[in-house]
Structure formats: structure tokens, C-alpha cells
Short mmCIF file of C-alpha atoms in Angstrom, two decimals:
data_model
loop_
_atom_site.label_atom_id
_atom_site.label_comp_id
_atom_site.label_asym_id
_atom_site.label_seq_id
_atom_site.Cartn_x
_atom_site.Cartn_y
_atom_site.Cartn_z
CA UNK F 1461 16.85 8.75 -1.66
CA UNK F 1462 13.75 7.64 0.38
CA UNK F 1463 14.74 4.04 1.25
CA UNK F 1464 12.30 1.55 3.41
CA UNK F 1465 14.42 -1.48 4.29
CA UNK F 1466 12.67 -4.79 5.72
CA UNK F 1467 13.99 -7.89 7.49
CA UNK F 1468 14.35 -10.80 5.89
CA UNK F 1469 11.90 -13.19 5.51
CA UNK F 1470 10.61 -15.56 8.23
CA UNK F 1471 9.51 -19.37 8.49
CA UNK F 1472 7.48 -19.83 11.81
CA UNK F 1473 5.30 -22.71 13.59
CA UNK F 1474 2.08 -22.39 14.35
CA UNK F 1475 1.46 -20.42 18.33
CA UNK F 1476 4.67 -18.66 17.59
CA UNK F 1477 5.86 -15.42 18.01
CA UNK F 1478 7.66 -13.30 15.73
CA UNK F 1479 8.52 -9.39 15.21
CA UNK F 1480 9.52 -8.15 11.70
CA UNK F 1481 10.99 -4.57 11.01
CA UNK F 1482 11.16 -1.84 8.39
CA UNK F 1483 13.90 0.74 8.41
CA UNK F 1484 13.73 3.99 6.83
CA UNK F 1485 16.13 6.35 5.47
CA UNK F 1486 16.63 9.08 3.11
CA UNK F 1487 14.54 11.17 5.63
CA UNK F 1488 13.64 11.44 9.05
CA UNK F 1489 11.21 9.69 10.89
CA UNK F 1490 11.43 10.50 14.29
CA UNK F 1491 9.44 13.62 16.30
CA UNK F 1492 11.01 16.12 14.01
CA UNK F 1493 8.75 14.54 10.36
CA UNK F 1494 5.22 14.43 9.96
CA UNK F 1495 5.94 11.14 7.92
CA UNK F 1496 3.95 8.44 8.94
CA UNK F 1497 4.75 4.54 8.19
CA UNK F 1498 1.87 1.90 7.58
CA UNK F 1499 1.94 -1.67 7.04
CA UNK F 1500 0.19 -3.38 4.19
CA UNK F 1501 -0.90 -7.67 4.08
CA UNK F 1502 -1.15 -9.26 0.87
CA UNK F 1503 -1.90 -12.54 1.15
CA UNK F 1504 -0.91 -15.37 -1.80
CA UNK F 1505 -2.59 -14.12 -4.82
CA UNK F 1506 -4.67 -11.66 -2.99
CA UNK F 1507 -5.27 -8.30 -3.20
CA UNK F 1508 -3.51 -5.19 -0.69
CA UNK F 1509 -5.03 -4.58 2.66
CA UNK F 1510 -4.20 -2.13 5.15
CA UNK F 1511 -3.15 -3.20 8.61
CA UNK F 1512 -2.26 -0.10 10.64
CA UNK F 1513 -0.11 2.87 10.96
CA UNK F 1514 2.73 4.82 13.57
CA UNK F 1515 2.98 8.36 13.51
CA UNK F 1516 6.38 9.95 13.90
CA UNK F 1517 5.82 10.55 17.79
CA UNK F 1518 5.21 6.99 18.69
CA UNK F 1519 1.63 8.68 20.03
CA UNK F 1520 -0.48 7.48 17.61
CA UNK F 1521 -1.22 4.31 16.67
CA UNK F 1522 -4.22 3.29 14.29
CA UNK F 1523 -5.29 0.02 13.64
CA UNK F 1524 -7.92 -1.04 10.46
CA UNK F 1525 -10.86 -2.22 12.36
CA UNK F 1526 -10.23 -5.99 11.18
CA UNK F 1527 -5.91 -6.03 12.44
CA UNK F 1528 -7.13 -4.45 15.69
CA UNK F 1529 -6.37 -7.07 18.67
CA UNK F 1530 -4.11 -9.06 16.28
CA UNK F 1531 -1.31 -7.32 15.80
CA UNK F 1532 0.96 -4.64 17.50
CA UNK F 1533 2.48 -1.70 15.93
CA UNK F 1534 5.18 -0.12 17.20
CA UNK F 1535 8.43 2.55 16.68
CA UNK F 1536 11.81 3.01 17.33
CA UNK F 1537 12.34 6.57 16.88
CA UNK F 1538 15.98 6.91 17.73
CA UNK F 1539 16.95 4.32 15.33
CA UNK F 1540 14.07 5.13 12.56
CA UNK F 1541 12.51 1.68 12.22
CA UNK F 1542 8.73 0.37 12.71
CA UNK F 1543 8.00 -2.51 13.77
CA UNK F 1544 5.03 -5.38 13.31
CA UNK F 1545 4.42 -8.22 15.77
CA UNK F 1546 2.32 -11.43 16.51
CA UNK F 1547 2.52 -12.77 19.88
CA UNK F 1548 0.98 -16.32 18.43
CA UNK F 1549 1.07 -16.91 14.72
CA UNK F 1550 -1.75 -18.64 12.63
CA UNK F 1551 -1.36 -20.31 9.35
CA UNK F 1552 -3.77 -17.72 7.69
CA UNK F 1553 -1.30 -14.90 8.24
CA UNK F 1554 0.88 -16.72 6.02
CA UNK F 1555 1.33 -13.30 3.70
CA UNK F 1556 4.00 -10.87 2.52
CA UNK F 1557 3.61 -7.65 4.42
CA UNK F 1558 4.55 -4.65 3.35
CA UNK F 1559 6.02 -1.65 5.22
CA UNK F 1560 4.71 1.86 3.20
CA UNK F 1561 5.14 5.90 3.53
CA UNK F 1562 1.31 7.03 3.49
CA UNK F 1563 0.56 10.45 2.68
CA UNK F 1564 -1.54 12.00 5.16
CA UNK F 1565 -4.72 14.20 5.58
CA UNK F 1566 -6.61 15.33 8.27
CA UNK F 1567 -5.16 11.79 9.92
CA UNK F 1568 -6.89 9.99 6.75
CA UNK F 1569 -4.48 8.28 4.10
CA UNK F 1570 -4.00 10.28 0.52
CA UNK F 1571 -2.01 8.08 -0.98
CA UNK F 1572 1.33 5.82 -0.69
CA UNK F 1573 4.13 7.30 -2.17
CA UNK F 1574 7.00 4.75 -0.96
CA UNK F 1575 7.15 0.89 -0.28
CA UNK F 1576 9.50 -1.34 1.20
CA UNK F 1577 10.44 -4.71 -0.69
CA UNK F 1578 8.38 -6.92 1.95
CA UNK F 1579 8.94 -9.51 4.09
CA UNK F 1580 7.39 -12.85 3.55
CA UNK F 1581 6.11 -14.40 6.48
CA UNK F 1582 5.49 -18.39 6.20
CA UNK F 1583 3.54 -20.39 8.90
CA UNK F 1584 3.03 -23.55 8.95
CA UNK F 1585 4.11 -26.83 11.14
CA UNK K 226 -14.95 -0.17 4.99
CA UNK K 227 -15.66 -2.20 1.51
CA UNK K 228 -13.19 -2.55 -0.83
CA UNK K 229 -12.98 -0.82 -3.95
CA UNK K 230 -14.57 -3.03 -7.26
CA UNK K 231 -11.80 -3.38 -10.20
CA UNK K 232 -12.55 -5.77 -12.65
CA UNK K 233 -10.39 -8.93 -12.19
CA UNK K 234 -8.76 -8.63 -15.65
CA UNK K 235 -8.70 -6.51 -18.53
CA UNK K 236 -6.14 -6.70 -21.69
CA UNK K 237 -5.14 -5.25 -25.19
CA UNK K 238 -2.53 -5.64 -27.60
CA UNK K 239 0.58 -3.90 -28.15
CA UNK K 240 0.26 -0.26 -29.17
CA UNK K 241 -4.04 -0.07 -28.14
CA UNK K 242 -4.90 1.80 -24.94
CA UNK K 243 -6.87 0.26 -22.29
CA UNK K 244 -8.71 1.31 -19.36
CA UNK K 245 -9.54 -0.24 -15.85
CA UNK K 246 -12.57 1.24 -13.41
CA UNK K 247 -12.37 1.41 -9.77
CA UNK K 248 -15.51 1.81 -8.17
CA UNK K 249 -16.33 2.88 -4.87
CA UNK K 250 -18.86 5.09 -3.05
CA UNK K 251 -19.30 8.72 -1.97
CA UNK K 252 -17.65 7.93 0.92
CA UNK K 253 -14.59 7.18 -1.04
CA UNK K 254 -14.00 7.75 -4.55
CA UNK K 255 -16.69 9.90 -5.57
CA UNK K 256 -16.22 12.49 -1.94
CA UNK K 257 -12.60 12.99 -2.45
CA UNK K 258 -10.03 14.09 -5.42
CA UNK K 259 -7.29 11.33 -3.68
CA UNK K 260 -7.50 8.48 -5.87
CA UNK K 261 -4.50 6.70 -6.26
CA UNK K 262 -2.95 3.53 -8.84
CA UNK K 263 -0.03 1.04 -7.97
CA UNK K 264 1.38 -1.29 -10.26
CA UNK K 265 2.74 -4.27 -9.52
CA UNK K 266 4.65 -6.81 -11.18
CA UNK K 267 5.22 -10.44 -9.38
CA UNK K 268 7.17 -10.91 -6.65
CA UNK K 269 7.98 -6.97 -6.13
CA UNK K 270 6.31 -4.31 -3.92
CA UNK K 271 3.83 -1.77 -5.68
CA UNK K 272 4.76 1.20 -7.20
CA UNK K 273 2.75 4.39 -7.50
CA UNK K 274 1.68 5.17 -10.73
CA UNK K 275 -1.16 8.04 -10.34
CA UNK K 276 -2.34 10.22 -7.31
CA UNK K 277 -4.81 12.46 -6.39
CA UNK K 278 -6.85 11.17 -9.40
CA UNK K 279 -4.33 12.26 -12.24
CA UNK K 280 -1.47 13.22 -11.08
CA UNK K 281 1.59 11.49 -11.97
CA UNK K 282 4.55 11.03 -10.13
CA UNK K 283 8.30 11.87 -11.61
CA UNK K 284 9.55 8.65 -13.86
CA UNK K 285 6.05 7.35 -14.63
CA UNK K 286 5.78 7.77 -18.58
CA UNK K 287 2.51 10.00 -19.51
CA UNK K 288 1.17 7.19 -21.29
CA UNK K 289 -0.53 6.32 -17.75
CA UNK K 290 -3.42 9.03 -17.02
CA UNK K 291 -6.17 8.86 -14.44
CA UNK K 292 -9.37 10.50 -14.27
CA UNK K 293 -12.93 10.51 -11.87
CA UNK K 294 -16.45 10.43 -13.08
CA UNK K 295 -18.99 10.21 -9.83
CA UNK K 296 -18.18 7.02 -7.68
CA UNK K 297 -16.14 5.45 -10.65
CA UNK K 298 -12.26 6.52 -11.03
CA UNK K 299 -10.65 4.83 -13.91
CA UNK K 300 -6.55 4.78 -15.12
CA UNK K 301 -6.02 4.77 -18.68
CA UNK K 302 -2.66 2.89 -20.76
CA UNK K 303 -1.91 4.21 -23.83
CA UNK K 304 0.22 3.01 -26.32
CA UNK K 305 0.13 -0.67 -24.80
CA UNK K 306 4.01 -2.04 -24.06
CA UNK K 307 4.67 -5.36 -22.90
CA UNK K 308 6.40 -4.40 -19.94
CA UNK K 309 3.03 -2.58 -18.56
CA UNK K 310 1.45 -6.12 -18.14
CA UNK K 311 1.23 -6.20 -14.47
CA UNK K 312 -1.48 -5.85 -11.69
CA UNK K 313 -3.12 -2.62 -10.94
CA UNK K 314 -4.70 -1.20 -7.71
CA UNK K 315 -6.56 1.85 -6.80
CA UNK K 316 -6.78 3.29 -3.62
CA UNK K 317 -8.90 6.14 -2.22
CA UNK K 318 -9.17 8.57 0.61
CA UNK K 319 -11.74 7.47 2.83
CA UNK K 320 -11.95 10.85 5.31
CA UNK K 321 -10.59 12.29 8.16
CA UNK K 322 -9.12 9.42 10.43
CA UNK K 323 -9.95 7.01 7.82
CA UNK K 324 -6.92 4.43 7.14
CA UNK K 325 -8.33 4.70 3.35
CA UNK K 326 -9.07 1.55 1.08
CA UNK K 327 -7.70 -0.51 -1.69
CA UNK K 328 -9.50 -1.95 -4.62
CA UNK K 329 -9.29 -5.80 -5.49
CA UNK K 330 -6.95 -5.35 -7.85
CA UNK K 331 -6.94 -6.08 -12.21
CA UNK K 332 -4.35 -7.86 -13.81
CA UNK K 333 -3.33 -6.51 -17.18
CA UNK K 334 -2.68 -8.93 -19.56
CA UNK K 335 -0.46 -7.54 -22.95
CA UNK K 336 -1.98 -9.75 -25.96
#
């Protein structure tokens, strides 16, 4: 069973830093796949937005134009996990973010055919 | 990339069929046969409920269909239940390289 586990969920201060993680099992996602793994904001009572994704390789990194510069994506392929990190928190990400299996095409996104359970993140002083 | 326009609410009573629009561009919904619909109740994570325009995934009960007209995709409920009152977002494939985009989402209301 395709399984996308994420940490728990986070209280931080505004400035700091914070790195939140989404394992997956039920198959591999290391060099071996072709599954990619995205991460999705949604902030309170707002709508899904896509942040970036991680190929398998760790080679490939894509960032939506307005997460660019704001965010770092990253992998662990030995242990199968993705990761999503601020270096200085702002209120506004205040969100739940999602960790998801896209479906790929041509390096475009088909669809999303698996979702982690989210992690909330909370900042505020 | 603009999102996708769904209408911010739509509703019907138990048993009636309803249908939310997602509509997008050329670029989007209208260039490619890889819409997709999540549900989502509060609190949890979406769930897919349709891709590449109709297709449904195993588990999702056939009384959720999808279909494409031009720039306008649209997912139909038949046979209202309570437990389908939930939000609703499309999604489309935007093109090669494209990270793809999500529509503002519809809440379904069960009367």
C-alpha cells in the first residue's frame, strides 16, 4: 500500500527556521522509480497551490514560479523521504502543506494520485 | 499560470445530481485530456476522485463522472448522498515542464 507519512505538526516564531518531512512507502522512491513527490500549500480556508517537486534522482528540482527563492526542496533517497524547508519563517506561511505523488508527463503534472495527511505549520510570536 | 475558475459553491438535495465547472484556457483544460477532481472533506488531505477527464480511480463509486467541453471541464454527482458534501478541486495539465494548476475550489453543500 502506497503510504506518504508526514511529521508532525509545527508551532514556530516569526525569523525561524524549520524543516518538515514526508516519508514514502509502499514503493520505491529512490533512482530505481520514476515517481516523483510534490508539495502542495493550502492556506486557512484557501484553495490548493503547488509549491514544487523532487524527482527520484535528487537531479531535478522544480519550483512554481511564485515558491521559487522561498523555499528549498530536497531528498533523501536512501531513506525515501522529501523534505521542505524555510530558513526564516513568516506569519503568512502559516498553512498546512501537503506532501503528494504527481503523475508525470513530458516533466508536466497529469494528475495526483496519492497524498500525505499534512503537516500544519503555525507561525506566529 | 492562473488558476482554474470553479464556482465557490454549488448544492442539491439528497438523491438530485449536481454538477460543478472548472474553467480554464487552451493552455490548460481545453489543450489537454488530464483533467483531474479531489475531494476533500475538513481537516483531511484530498482524495482523487476523477483523472484524465473521466476516468475514475478503483473505490470511487460511479456516481462521480467527469467530462470536457472546450476550455470548460465539469464533474458530475449523481444520486446526491450526504456524505459527498465536501469541497471539490480540479486540476489540469498545463504542458511539458509545466507544474500544472489547481482550480479555486467549490464546496458542495447536501440540502
Amino acid at each position: 500500500e502506497v503510504q506518504l507519512v508526514q511529521s508532525g505538526a509545527e508551532v514556530k516564531k516569526p525569523g525561524e527556521s524549520l524543516k518538515i518531512s514526508c516519508k514514502a512507502s509502499g514503493y520505491g522512491f529512490n533512482r530505481f522509480t520514476t515517481y516523483w513527490i510534490g508539495w502542495v500549500r493550502q492556506m486557512p480556508g484557501k484553495g490548493l497551490e503547488w509549491m514544487g517537486i523532487i524527482s527520484p534522482t535528487d537531479s531535478d528540482i522544480r519550483y512554481s514560479p511564485s515558491f521559487q527563492g522561498q523555499v528549498t526542496i530536497s531528498g533523501d533517497k536512501t531513506i525515501t523521504t522529501a523534505y521542505l524547508q524555510w530558513s526564516s519563517l513568516k506569519a503568512s506561511d502559516t498553512a498546512i502543506y501537503y506532501c503528494a505523488r504527481p503523475m508525470m508527463l513530458r516533466g508536466g503534472i497529469t494528475t495526483i494520485d496519492f497524498w500525505g495527511h499534512g503537516t500544519l505549520v503555525t507561525v506566529s510570536s | 499560470q492562473s488558476a482554474l475558475t470553479q464556482p465557490p459553491s454549488a448544492s442539491g438535495s439528497p438523491g438530485q445530481s449536481v454538477t460543478i465547472s472548472c474553467t480554464g484556457t487552451s493552455s490548460d483544460v481545453g489543450g489537454y485530456n488530464y483533467v483531474s477532481w479531489y475531494q476533500q472533506y475538513p481537516g483531511e488531505a484530498p482524495k482523487l476522485m476523477i483523472y484524465e477527464v473521466s476516468k475514475r480511480p478503483s473505490g470511487v463509486p460511479d456516481r462521480f463522472s467527469g467530462s470536457k467541453s472546450g476550455n470548460t471541464a465539469s464533474l458530475t454527482v449523481s444520486g446526491l448522498q450526504a456524505e459527498d458534501e465536501a469541497d471539490y478541486y480540479c486540476s489540469s495539465y498545463g504542458g511539458s515542464n509545466d507544474l500544472g494548476v489547481f482550480g479555486g475550489g467549490t464546496k458542495l453543500t447536501v440540502l
